[in-house]
């Protein structure tokens, strides 16, 4: 073959191009090994998201292992820049539609790279409901309203009981009881609840009230439930993401126990006498519990509620719950067992203060991770509530959190 110089160059360029394409194709599954140029952060020039939906921007930061990141967003109202995040990843949510200008500064060694992007927030299709939209999970612990709120019927399963617990959704909610320590419900909304700085963001309704006999004191029927929040980080629509505990007023107190575990032991239905049956004298030793602190005790049964207090649809002989445990909050105010009141904790719990009290409103900014480190969440999609104490309040029975709906405080009006 006899090629002149120009033809030879063409062949070389073609060969190089083909080699390059093949090389890129073979590496496409292995992006981590591609050396990034400083420009290659993966930040797009614009993004679009619906109102009250969380947009996650995850940067490619392989070539910036030690860089510092600063995200600032220009306020639509004041036109001032506000620093919103200092992590490599950025979550954005807005209550209002419009276009937002976002500046990213990457300080890497001595140099600072500045990049700009725009987020267009569109009005959602239809309109959002402020109320709880869906119940994802429900498992009450031992309680006098277990199998009653909601009512269990022969043939009911975990799934059908979750469906029955959905009475807490919507604008005219019903009440469910979570039973004693650990019993829980998981629910969500049809949009993400925005975390507005300096404001409480959502309310969980219960059936707490102040007692007439304790004027001026925040006490009465207060059965605090611990609240966890999460957002749908993996965007699959279900609450399988990391949970963050709302660190309420008791979170850092020494009497609050973290990583608590309580196990309830199902009574033997063939025991003589039959636990809970007519004439049975040991209702104060109805269902035995043990915990990981070396304690043991019994849940009681009272004469007002005759049904089984162990969830009927659970076949396992033990029920185990883990989480944070709050100190007992009920005291026998009469001294003779006739009058019990529960002290309300200051903030951050469910069913701990009347529904018209500010203390039933929750600030997403109180959330902490499993190590107790505060997390900065742009918003949340899911909420879990579980009964936070393990106490028998005399004839009142177990202290058990009730949930009676809830809503997003930012769009309720
Ligand atoms: Ca907030
Ligand atoms: Ca998820
Ligand atoms: Ca209650």
PDB file of N, CA, C and O in Angstrom, residues 88-115:
ATOM      1  N   UNK A  88     -20.883  18.128  50.472  1.00  0.00           N
ATOM      2  CA  UNK A  88     -20.688  17.953  49.032  1.00  0.00           C
ATOM      3  C   UNK A  88     -22.014  17.742  48.301  1.00  0.00           C
ATOM      4  O   UNK A  88     -22.139  18.037  47.135  1.00  0.00           O
ATOM      5  N   UNK A  89     -22.995  17.209  49.021  1.00  0.00           N
ATOM      6  CA  UNK A  89     -24.297  17.002  48.400  1.00  0.00           C
ATOM      7  C   UNK A  89     -25.285  18.046  48.902  1.00  0.00           C
ATOM      8  O   UNK A  89     -25.173  18.553  50.012  1.00  0.00           O
ATOM      9  N   UNK A  90     -26.248  18.318  48.068  1.00  0.00           N
ATOM     10  CA  UNK A  90     -27.153  19.428  48.336  1.00  0.00           C
ATOM     11  C   UNK A  90     -28.589  18.947  48.136  1.00  0.00           C
ATOM     12  O   UNK A  90     -28.904  18.335  47.122  1.00  0.00           O
ATOM     13  N   UNK A  91     -29.429  19.184  49.126  1.00  0.00           N
ATOM     14  CA  UNK A  91     -30.854  18.866  49.001  1.00  0.00           C
ATOM     15  C   UNK A  91     -31.632  20.170  48.980  1.00  0.00           C
ATOM     16  O   UNK A  91     -31.384  21.052  49.794  1.00  0.00           O
ATOM     17  N   UNK A  92     -32.556  20.222  48.069  1.00  0.00           N
ATOM     18  CA  UNK A  92     -33.309  21.470  47.890  1.00  0.00           C
ATOM     19  C   UNK A  92     -34.798  21.179  47.880  1.00  0.00           C
ATOM     20  O   UNK A  92     -35.256  20.193  47.308  1.00  0.00           O
ATOM     21  N   UNK A  93     -35.558  22.049  48.534  1.00  0.00           N
ATOM     22  CA  UNK A  93     -37.017  21.966  48.490  1.00  0.00           C
ATOM     23  C   UNK A  93     -37.549  23.380  48.630  1.00  0.00           C
ATOM     24  O   UNK A  93     -36.938  24.214  49.309  1.00  0.00           O
ATOM     25  N   UNK A  94     -38.661  23.648  47.979  1.00  0.00           N
ATOM     26  CA  UNK A  94     -39.229  24.993  48.108  1.00  0.00           C
ATOM     27  C   UNK A  94     -40.740  24.939  48.272  1.00  0.00           C
ATOM     28  O   UNK A  94     -41.417  24.100  47.687  1.00  0.00           O
ATOM     29  N   UNK A  95     -41.213  25.864  49.076  1.00  0.00           N
ATOM     30  CA  UNK A  95     -42.650  26.030  49.273  1.00  0.00           C
ATOM     31  C   UNK A  95     -43.270  26.805  48.105  1.00  0.00           C
ATOM     32  O   UNK A  95     -44.464  26.744  47.876  1.00  0.00           O
ATOM     33  N   UNK A  96     -42.423  27.512  47.359  1.00  0.00           N
ATOM     34  CA  UNK A  96     -42.934  28.388  46.307  1.00  0.00           C
ATOM     35  C   UNK A  96     -42.344  28.012  44.947  1.00  0.00           C
ATOM     36  O   UNK A  96     -41.175  27.644  44.857  1.00  0.00           O
ATOM     37  N   UNK A  97     -43.157  28.141  43.916  1.00  0.00           N
ATOM     38  CA  UNK A  97     -42.631  27.913  42.572  1.00  0.00           C
ATOM     39  C   UNK A  97     -41.829  29.132  42.122  1.00  0.00           C
ATOM     40  O   UNK A  97     -41.935  30.218  42.708  1.00  0.00           O
ATOM     41  N   UNK A  98     -41.006  28.922  41.097  1.00  0.00           N
ATOM     42  CA  UNK A  98     -40.137  30.005  40.623  1.00  0.00           C
ATOM     43  C   UNK A  98     -38.765  29.454  40.313  1.00  0.00           C
ATOM     44  O   UNK A  98     -38.529  28.263  40.449  1.00  0.00           O
ATOM     45  N   UNK A  99     -37.865  30.328  39.907  1.00  0.00           N
ATOM     46  CA  UNK A  99     -36.512  29.884  39.581  1.00  0.00           C
ATOM     47  C   UNK A  99     -35.526  30.419  40.617  1.00  0.00           C
ATOM     48  O   UNK A  99     -35.567  31.597  40.962  1.00  0.00           O
ATOM     49  N   UNK A 100     -34.714  29.519  41.103  1.00  0.00           N
ATOM     50  CA  UNK A 100     -33.743  29.865  42.138  1.00  0.00           C
ATOM     51  C   UNK A 100     -32.338  29.754  41.566  1.00  0.00           C
ATOM     52  O   UNK A 100     -32.037  28.818  40.823  1.00  0.00           O
ATOM     53  N   UNK A 101     -31.507  30.697  41.957  1.00  0.00           N
ATOM     54  CA  UNK A 101     -30.115  30.691  41.512  1.00  0.00           C
ATOM     55  C   UNK A 101     -29.251  30.133  42.635  1.00  0.00           C
ATOM     56  O   UNK A 101     -29.333  30.573  43.779  1.00  0.00           O
ATOM     57  N   UNK A 102     -28.467  29.108  42.311  1.00  0.00           N
ATOM     58  CA  UNK A 102     -27.653  28.433  43.324  1.00  0.00           C
ATOM     59  C   UNK A 102     -26.181  28.537  42.934  1.00  0.00           C
ATOM     60  O   UNK A 102     -25.816  28.260  41.790  1.00  0.00           O
ATOM     61  N   UNK A 103     -25.366  28.961  43.867  1.00  0.00           N
ATOM     62  CA  UNK A 103     -23.924  29.069  43.624  1.00  0.00           C
ATOM     63  C   UNK A 103     -23.193  28.022  44.453  1.00  0.00           C
ATOM     64  O   UNK A 103     -23.455  27.880  45.649  1.00  0.00           O
ATOM     65  N   UNK A 104     -22.316  27.302  43.790  1.00  0.00           N
ATOM     66  CA  UNK A 104     -21.482  26.307  44.478  1.00  0.00           C
ATOM     67  C   UNK A 104     -20.039  26.788  44.454  1.00  0.00           C
ATOM     68  O   UNK A 104     -19.499  27.107  43.398  1.00  0.00           O
ATOM     69  N   UNK A 105     -19.441  26.846  45.651  1.00  0.00           N
ATOM     70  CA  UNK A 105     -18.003  27.162  45.719  1.00  0.00           C
ATOM     71  C   UNK A 105     -17.274  25.924  46.217  1.00  0.00           C
ATOM     72  O   UNK A 105     -17.660  25.341  47.224  1.00  0.00           O
ATOM     73  N   UNK A 106     -16.245  25.551  45.469  1.00  0.00           N
ATOM     74  CA  UNK A 106     -15.428  24.402  45.880  1.00  0.00           C
ATOM     75  C   UNK A 106     -14.042  24.928  46.208  1.00  0.00           C
ATOM     76  O   UNK A 106     -13.347  25.452  45.331  1.00  0.00           O
ATOM     77  N   UNK A 107     -13.674  24.859  47.474  1.00  0.00           N
ATOM     78  CA  UNK A 107     -12.335  25.313  47.885  1.00  0.00           C
ATOM     79  C   UNK A 107     -11.439  24.085  47.954  1.00  0.00           C
ATOM     80  O   UNK A 107     -11.617  23.224  48.818  1.00  0.00           O
ATOM     81  N   UNK A 108     -10.517  24.045  47.008  1.00  0.00           N
ATOM     82  CA  UNK A 108      -9.669  22.861  46.860  1.00  0.00           C
ATOM     83  C   UNK A 108      -8.220  23.312  46.912  1.00  0.00           C
ATOM     84  O   UNK A 108      -7.726  23.945  45.980  1.00  0.00           O
ATOM     85  N   UNK A 109      -7.530  23.018  48.000  1.00  0.00           N
ATOM     86  CA  UNK A 109      -6.169  23.514  48.163  1.00  0.00           C
ATOM     87  C   UNK A 109      -6.214  25.027  48.170  1.00  0.00           C
ATOM     88  O   UNK A 109      -7.008  25.628  48.880  1.00  0.00           O
ATOM     89  N   UNK A 110      -5.405  25.672  47.352  1.00  0.00           N
ATOM     90  CA  UNK A 110      -5.383  27.133  47.324  1.00  0.00           C
ATOM     91  C   UNK A 110      -6.421  27.735  46.399  1.00  0.00           C
ATOM     92  O   UNK A 110      -6.646  28.935  46.397  1.00  0.00           O
ATOM     93  N   UNK A 111      -7.075  26.914  45.559  1.00  0.00           N
ATOM     94  CA  UNK A 111      -7.965  27.504  44.561  1.00  0.00           C
ATOM     95  C   UNK A 111      -9.440  27.316  44.920  1.00  0.00           C
ATOM     96  O   UNK A 111      -9.798  26.386  45.636  1.00  0.00           O
ATOM     97  N   UNK A 112     -10.232  28.238  44.420  1.00  0.00           N
ATOM     98  CA  UNK A 112     -11.672  28.145  44.619  1.00  0.00           C
ATOM     99  C   UNK A 112     -12.355  28.117  43.260  1.00  0.00           C
ATOM    100  O   UNK A 112     -12.135  28.995  42.431  1.00  0.00           O
ATOM    101  N   UNK A 113     -13.132  27.065  43.045  1.00  0.00           N
ATOM    102  CA  UNK A 113     -13.904  26.976  41.811  1.00  0.00           C
ATOM    103  C   UNK A 113     -15.320  27.434  42.144  1.00  0.00           C
ATOM    104  O   UNK A 113     -15.882  27.014  43.143  1.00  0.00           O
ATOM    105  N   UNK A 114     -15.876  28.269  41.306  1.00  0.00           N
ATOM    106  CA  UNK A 114     -17.240  28.726  41.543  1.00  0.00           C
ATOM    107  C   UNK A 114     -18.114  28.300  40.368  1.00  0.00           C
ATOM    108  O   UNK A 114     -17.747  28.513  39.221  1.00  0.00           O
ATOM    109  N   UNK A 115     -19.238  27.675  40.682  1.00  0.00           N
ATOM    110  CA  UNK A 115     -20.142  27.212  39.625  1.00  0.00           C
ATOM    111  C   UNK A 115     -21.556  27.675  39.939  1.00  0.00           C
ATOM    112  O   UNK A 115     -21.917  27.866  41.102  1.00  0.00           O
TER     113      UNK A 115
END
